[in-house]
Amino acid sequence: GPKVLQIPSHQIIDMGQMVTLNCDPVSNHLYFYWYKQILGQQMEFLVNFYNGKVMEKSKLFKDQFSVERPDGSYFTLKIQPTALEDSAVYFCASSLVRASAETLYFGSGTRLTVL
Amino acid sequence: GEQVEQLPSILRVQEGSSASINCTYENSASNYFPWYKQEPGENPKLIIDIRSNMERKQTQGLIVLLDKKAKRFSLHITDTQPGDSAMYFCAARLSGSFNKLTFGAGTRLAVCP
């Protein structure tokens, strides 16, 4: 089936550094999402993105977070600067449209550890 | 916004028996309820979903029920197999949102031979 690829699968960085998480969505999909999952907890919505713009974001999407997809390349989540509480698994997802029952396809996640 | 409660957090069943997972939601404006299965180290995969204009849906050994009045929906896995062992997440989507899903905390299902 359709695949969303996330690079890298693991990332370890020092607090205060910048990190960029990369997502290669399904090729013809138009809507992109980031979700955050702290160990042992549920996935929580961070942001969705369409046509070069953030459409919705949650309170977890702090000012230090930003997303972009320059020229159809990777959909990225940048955190600058990182904090200890940013340690989590970040899942990227994509969908073709935003119809009422459109399937979200998730990547395998990037495990971010902030030391 | 939306909040989703999911129970139980851990479920152990014998192979061949059925397994049931229950979720409740708060916002009556939610209109779409998918279920995702996640195996260790893998991405969450959609296994079945139900829209608010339905009360029941069945596919390949999976049944989902939706009770809008009670704001409750459930997943029933019939004739469980060891391959069904995984984390299961329910989710709800508010009408009008851009596919912003609110997930439950997950159920770890273990099917014992």
mmCIF file of N, CA, C and O in Angstrom, chain B residues 16-55:
data_model
loop_
_atom_site.group_PDB
_atom_site.id
_atom_site.type_symbol
_atom_site.label_atom_id
_atom_site.label_comp_id
_atom_site.label_asym_id
_atom_site.label_seq_id
_atom_site.Cartn_x
_atom_site.Cartn_y
_atom_site.Cartn_z
ATOM 1 N N GLY B 16 -8.570 -17.686 19.243
ATOM 2 C CA GLY B 16 -9.875 -18.184 18.845
ATOM 3 C C GLY B 16 -11.035 -17.491 19.527
ATOM 4 O O GLY B 16 -12.177 -17.567 19.050
ATOM 5 N N SER B 17 -10.759 -16.800 20.628
ATOM 6 C CA SER B 17 -11.845 -16.075 21.302
ATOM 7 C C SER B 17 -11.952 -14.675 20.693
ATOM 8 O O SER B 17 -11.199 -14.310 19.803
ATOM 9 N N SER B 18 -12.908 -13.908 21.183
ATOM 10 C CA SER B 18 -13.079 -12.547 20.648
ATOM 11 C C SER B 18 -12.485 -11.524 21.620
ATOM 12 O O SER B 18 -12.297 -11.805 22.809
ATOM 13 N N ALA B 19 -12.172 -10.373 21.096
ATOM 14 C CA ALA B 19 -11.599 -9.285 21.891
ATOM 15 C C ALA B 19 -12.397 -8.019 21.613
ATOM 16 O O ALA B 19 -12.739 -7.746 20.455
ATOM 17 N N SER B 20 -12.659 -7.260 22.656
ATOM 18 C CA SER B 20 -13.441 -6.023 22.504
ATOM 19 C C SER B 20 -12.715 -4.853 23.137
ATOM 20 O O SER B 20 -12.217 -4.964 24.258
ATOM 21 N N ILE B 21 -12.685 -3.750 22.420
ATOM 22 C CA ILE B 21 -12.059 -2.520 22.903
ATOM 23 C C ILE B 21 -13.099 -1.406 22.795
ATOM 24 O O ILE B 21 -13.790 -1.297 21.772
ATOM 25 N N ASN B 22 -13.194 -0.620 23.848
ATOM 26 C CA ASN B 22 -14.231 0.406 23.904
ATOM 27 C C ASN B 22 -13.645 1.815 23.998
ATOM 28 O O ASN B 22 -12.651 2.024 24.697
ATOM 29 N N CYS B 23 -14.273 2.725 23.289
ATOM 30 C CA CYS B 23 -13.850 4.125 23.322
ATOM 31 C C CYS B 23 -15.061 5.023 23.504
ATOM 32 O O CYS B 23 -16.156 4.708 23.004
ATOM 33 N N THR B 24 -14.860 6.116 24.222
ATOM 34 C CA THR B 24 -15.894 7.130 24.345
ATOM 35 C C THR B 24 -15.313 8.475 23.928
ATOM 36 O O THR B 24 -14.098 8.702 24.037
ATOM 37 N N TYR B 25 -16.170 9.331 23.427
ATOM 38 C CA TYR B 25 -15.732 10.658 23.017
ATOM 39 C C TYR B 25 -16.660 11.694 23.627
ATOM 40 O O TYR B 25 -17.729 11.378 24.141
ATOM 41 N N GLU B 26 -16.247 12.948 23.588
ATOM 42 C CA GLU B 26 -16.992 13.992 24.282
ATOM 43 C C GLU B 26 -17.815 14.888 23.354
ATOM 44 O O GLU B 26 -18.891 15.359 23.743
ATOM 45 N N ASN B 27 -17.287 15.143 22.160
ATOM 46 C CA ASN B 27 -17.896 16.157 21.308
ATOM 47 C C ASN B 27 -18.850 15.518 20.305
ATOM 48 O O ASN B 27 -18.438 14.736 19.441
ATOM 49 N N SER B 28 -20.110 15.851 20.405
ATOM 50 C CA SER B 28 -21.108 15.251 19.511
ATOM 51 C C SER B 28 -20.899 15.680 18.057
ATOM 52 O O SER B 28 -21.532 15.127 17.154
ATOM 53 N N ALA B 29 -20.023 16.650 17.813
ATOM 54 C CA ALA B 29 -19.732 17.070 16.446
ATOM 55 C C ALA B 29 -18.709 16.157 15.759
ATOM 56 O O ALA B 29 -18.416 16.331 14.572
ATOM 57 N N SER B 30 -18.166 15.178 16.481
ATOM 58 C CA SER B 30 -17.252 14.228 15.832
ATOM 59 C C SER B 30 -18.040 13.333 14.900
ATOM 60 O O SER B 30 -19.138 12.859 15.238
ATOM 61 N N ASN B 31 -17.506 13.090 13.705
ATOM 62 C CA ASN B 31 -18.283 12.358 12.695
ATOM 63 C C ASN B 31 -17.521 11.229 12.014
ATOM 64 O O ASN B 31 -18.028 10.605 11.085
ATOM 65 N N TYR B 32 -16.297 10.975 12.457
ATOM 66 C CA TYR B 32 -15.512 9.941 11.796
ATOM 67 C C TYR B 32 -14.641 9.275 12.840
ATOM 68 O O TYR B 32 -13.975 9.964 13.637
ATOM 69 N N PHE B 33 -14.645 7.913 12.840
ATOM 70 C CA PHE B 33 -14.008 7.168 13.921
ATOM 71 C C PHE B 33 -13.181 6.025 13.335
ATOM 72 O O PHE B 33 -13.687 4.936 13.081
ATOM 73 N N PRO B 34 -11.882 6.247 13.141
ATOM 74 C CA PRO B 34 -11.019 5.178 12.608
ATOM 75 C C PRO B 34 -10.365 4.394 13.730
ATOM 76 O O PRO B 34 -10.216 4.877 14.859
ATOM 77 N N TRP B 35 -9.961 3.186 13.397
ATOM 78 C CA TRP B 35 -9.182 2.346 14.304
ATOM 79 C C TRP B 35 -7.851 2.018 13.625
ATOM 80 O O TRP B 35 -7.823 1.622 12.457
ATOM 81 N N TYR B 36 -6.765 2.172 14.386
ATOM 82 C CA TYR B 36 -5.441 1.898 13.866
ATOM 83 C C TYR B 36 -4.800 0.764 14.666
ATOM 84 O O TYR B 36 -4.951 0.675 15.887
ATOM 85 N N LYS B 37 -4.050 -0.070 13.954
ATOM 86 C CA LYS B 37 -3.267 -1.146 14.572
ATOM 87 C C LYS B 37 -1.795 -0.795 14.413
ATOM 88 O O LYS B 37 -1.355 -0.415 13.322
ATOM 89 N N GLN B 38 -1.050 -0.902 15.501
ATOM 90 C CA GLN B 38 0.371 -0.571 15.449
ATOM 91 C C GLN B 38 1.176 -1.710 16.055
ATOM 92 O O GLN B 38 1.013 -2.040 17.241
ATOM 93 N N GLU B 39 2.050 -2.306 15.242
ATOM 94 C CA GLU B 39 2.947 -3.353 15.732
ATOM 95 C C GLU B 39 4.276 -2.708 16.114
ATOM 96 O O GLU B 39 4.599 -1.619 15.638
ATOM 97 N N PRO B 40 5.039 -3.370 16.998
ATOM 98 C CA PRO B 40 6.286 -2.757 17.504
ATOM 99 C C PRO B 40 7.200 -2.293 16.379
ATOM 100 O O PRO B 40 7.520 -3.055 15.462
ATOM 101 N N GLY B 41 7.617 -1.039 16.442
ATOM 102 C CA GLY B 41 8.531 -0.488 15.448
ATOM 103 C C GLY B 41 7.908 -0.186 14.106
ATOM 104 O O GLY B 41 8.599 0.232 13.180
ATOM 105 N N GLU B 42 6.607 -0.375 14.007
ATOM 106 C CA GLU B 42 5.926 -0.151 12.725
ATOM 107 C C GLU B 42 5.046 1.099 12.806
ATOM 108 O O GLU B 42 4.792 1.643 13.881
ATOM 109 N N ASN B 43 4.586 1.535 11.655
ATOM 110 C CA ASN B 43 3.685 2.675 11.622
ATOM 111 C C ASN B 43 2.263 2.223 11.943
ATOM 112 O O ASN B 43 1.896 1.081 11.694
ATOM 113 N N PRO B 44 1.451 3.117 12.489
ATOM 114 C CA PRO B 44 0.045 2.788 12.702
ATOM 115 C C PRO B 44 -0.648 2.590 11.351
ATOM 116 O O PRO B 44 -0.459 3.383 10.434
ATOM 117 N N LYS B 45 -1.451 1.537 11.264
ATOM 118 C CA LYS B 45 -2.150 1.238 10.004
ATOM 119 C C LYS B 45 -3.650 1.211 10.254
ATOM 120 O O LYS B 45 -4.116 0.578 11.206
ATOM 121 N N LEU B 46 -4.392 1.867 9.388
ATOM 122 C CA LEU B 46 -5.849 1.863 9.484
ATOM 123 C C LEU B 46 -6.381 0.461 9.223
ATOM 124 O O LEU B 46 -6.023 -0.174 8.228
ATOM 125 N N ILE B 47 -7.233 -0.047 10.124
ATOM 126 C CA ILE B 47 -7.794 -1.375 9.920
ATOM 127 C C ILE B 47 -9.288 -1.340 9.630
ATOM 128 O O ILE B 47 -9.811 -2.180 8.900
ATOM 129 N N ILE B 48 -9.968 -0.376 10.168
ATOM 130 C CA ILE B 48 -11.388 -0.217 9.913
ATOM 131 C C ILE B 48 -11.812 1.154 10.418
ATOM 132 O O ILE B 48 -11.155 1.715 11.298
ATOM 133 N N ASP B 49 -12.855 1.689 9.843
ATOM 134 C CA ASP B 49 -13.363 2.986 10.304
ATOM 135 C C ASP B 49 -14.875 3.007 10.166
ATOM 136 O O ASP B 49 -15.469 2.146 9.513
ATOM 137 N N ILE B 50 -15.496 3.975 10.807
ATOM 138 C CA ILE B 50 -16.946 4.108 10.721
ATOM 139 C C ILE B 50 -17.302 5.589 10.745
ATOM 140 O O ILE B 50 -16.677 6.377 11.460
ATOM 141 N N ARG B 51 -18.287 5.943 9.939
ATOM 142 C CA ARG B 51 -18.755 7.325 9.909
ATOM 143 C C ARG B 51 -19.988 7.469 10.795
ATOM 144 O O ARG B 51 -20.643 6.479 11.126
ATOM 145 N N SER B 52 -20.317 8.707 11.086
ATOM 146 C CA SER B 52 -21.412 8.930 12.040
ATOM 147 C C SER B 52 -22.784 8.581 11.476
ATOM 148 O O SER B 52 -23.747 8.531 12.225
ATOM 149 N N ASN B 53 -22.892 8.335 10.170
ATOM 150 C CA ASN B 53 -24.190 7.945 9.601
ATOM 151 C C ASN B 53 -24.395 6.438 9.617
ATOM 152 O O ASN B 53 -25.338 5.924 9.021
ATOM 153 N N MET B 54 -23.500 5.721 10.301
ATOM 154 C CA MET B 54 -23.596 4.268 10.407
ATOM 155 C C MET B 54 -23.600 3.878 11.875
ATOM 156 O O MET B 54 -23.082 4.604 12.726
ATOM 157 N N GLU B 55 -24.153 2.689 12.157
ATOM 158 C CA GLU B 55 -24.128 2.168 13.518
ATOM 159 C C GLU B 55 -23.230 0.940 13.628
ATOM 160 O O GLU B 55 -22.773 0.595 14.714
#
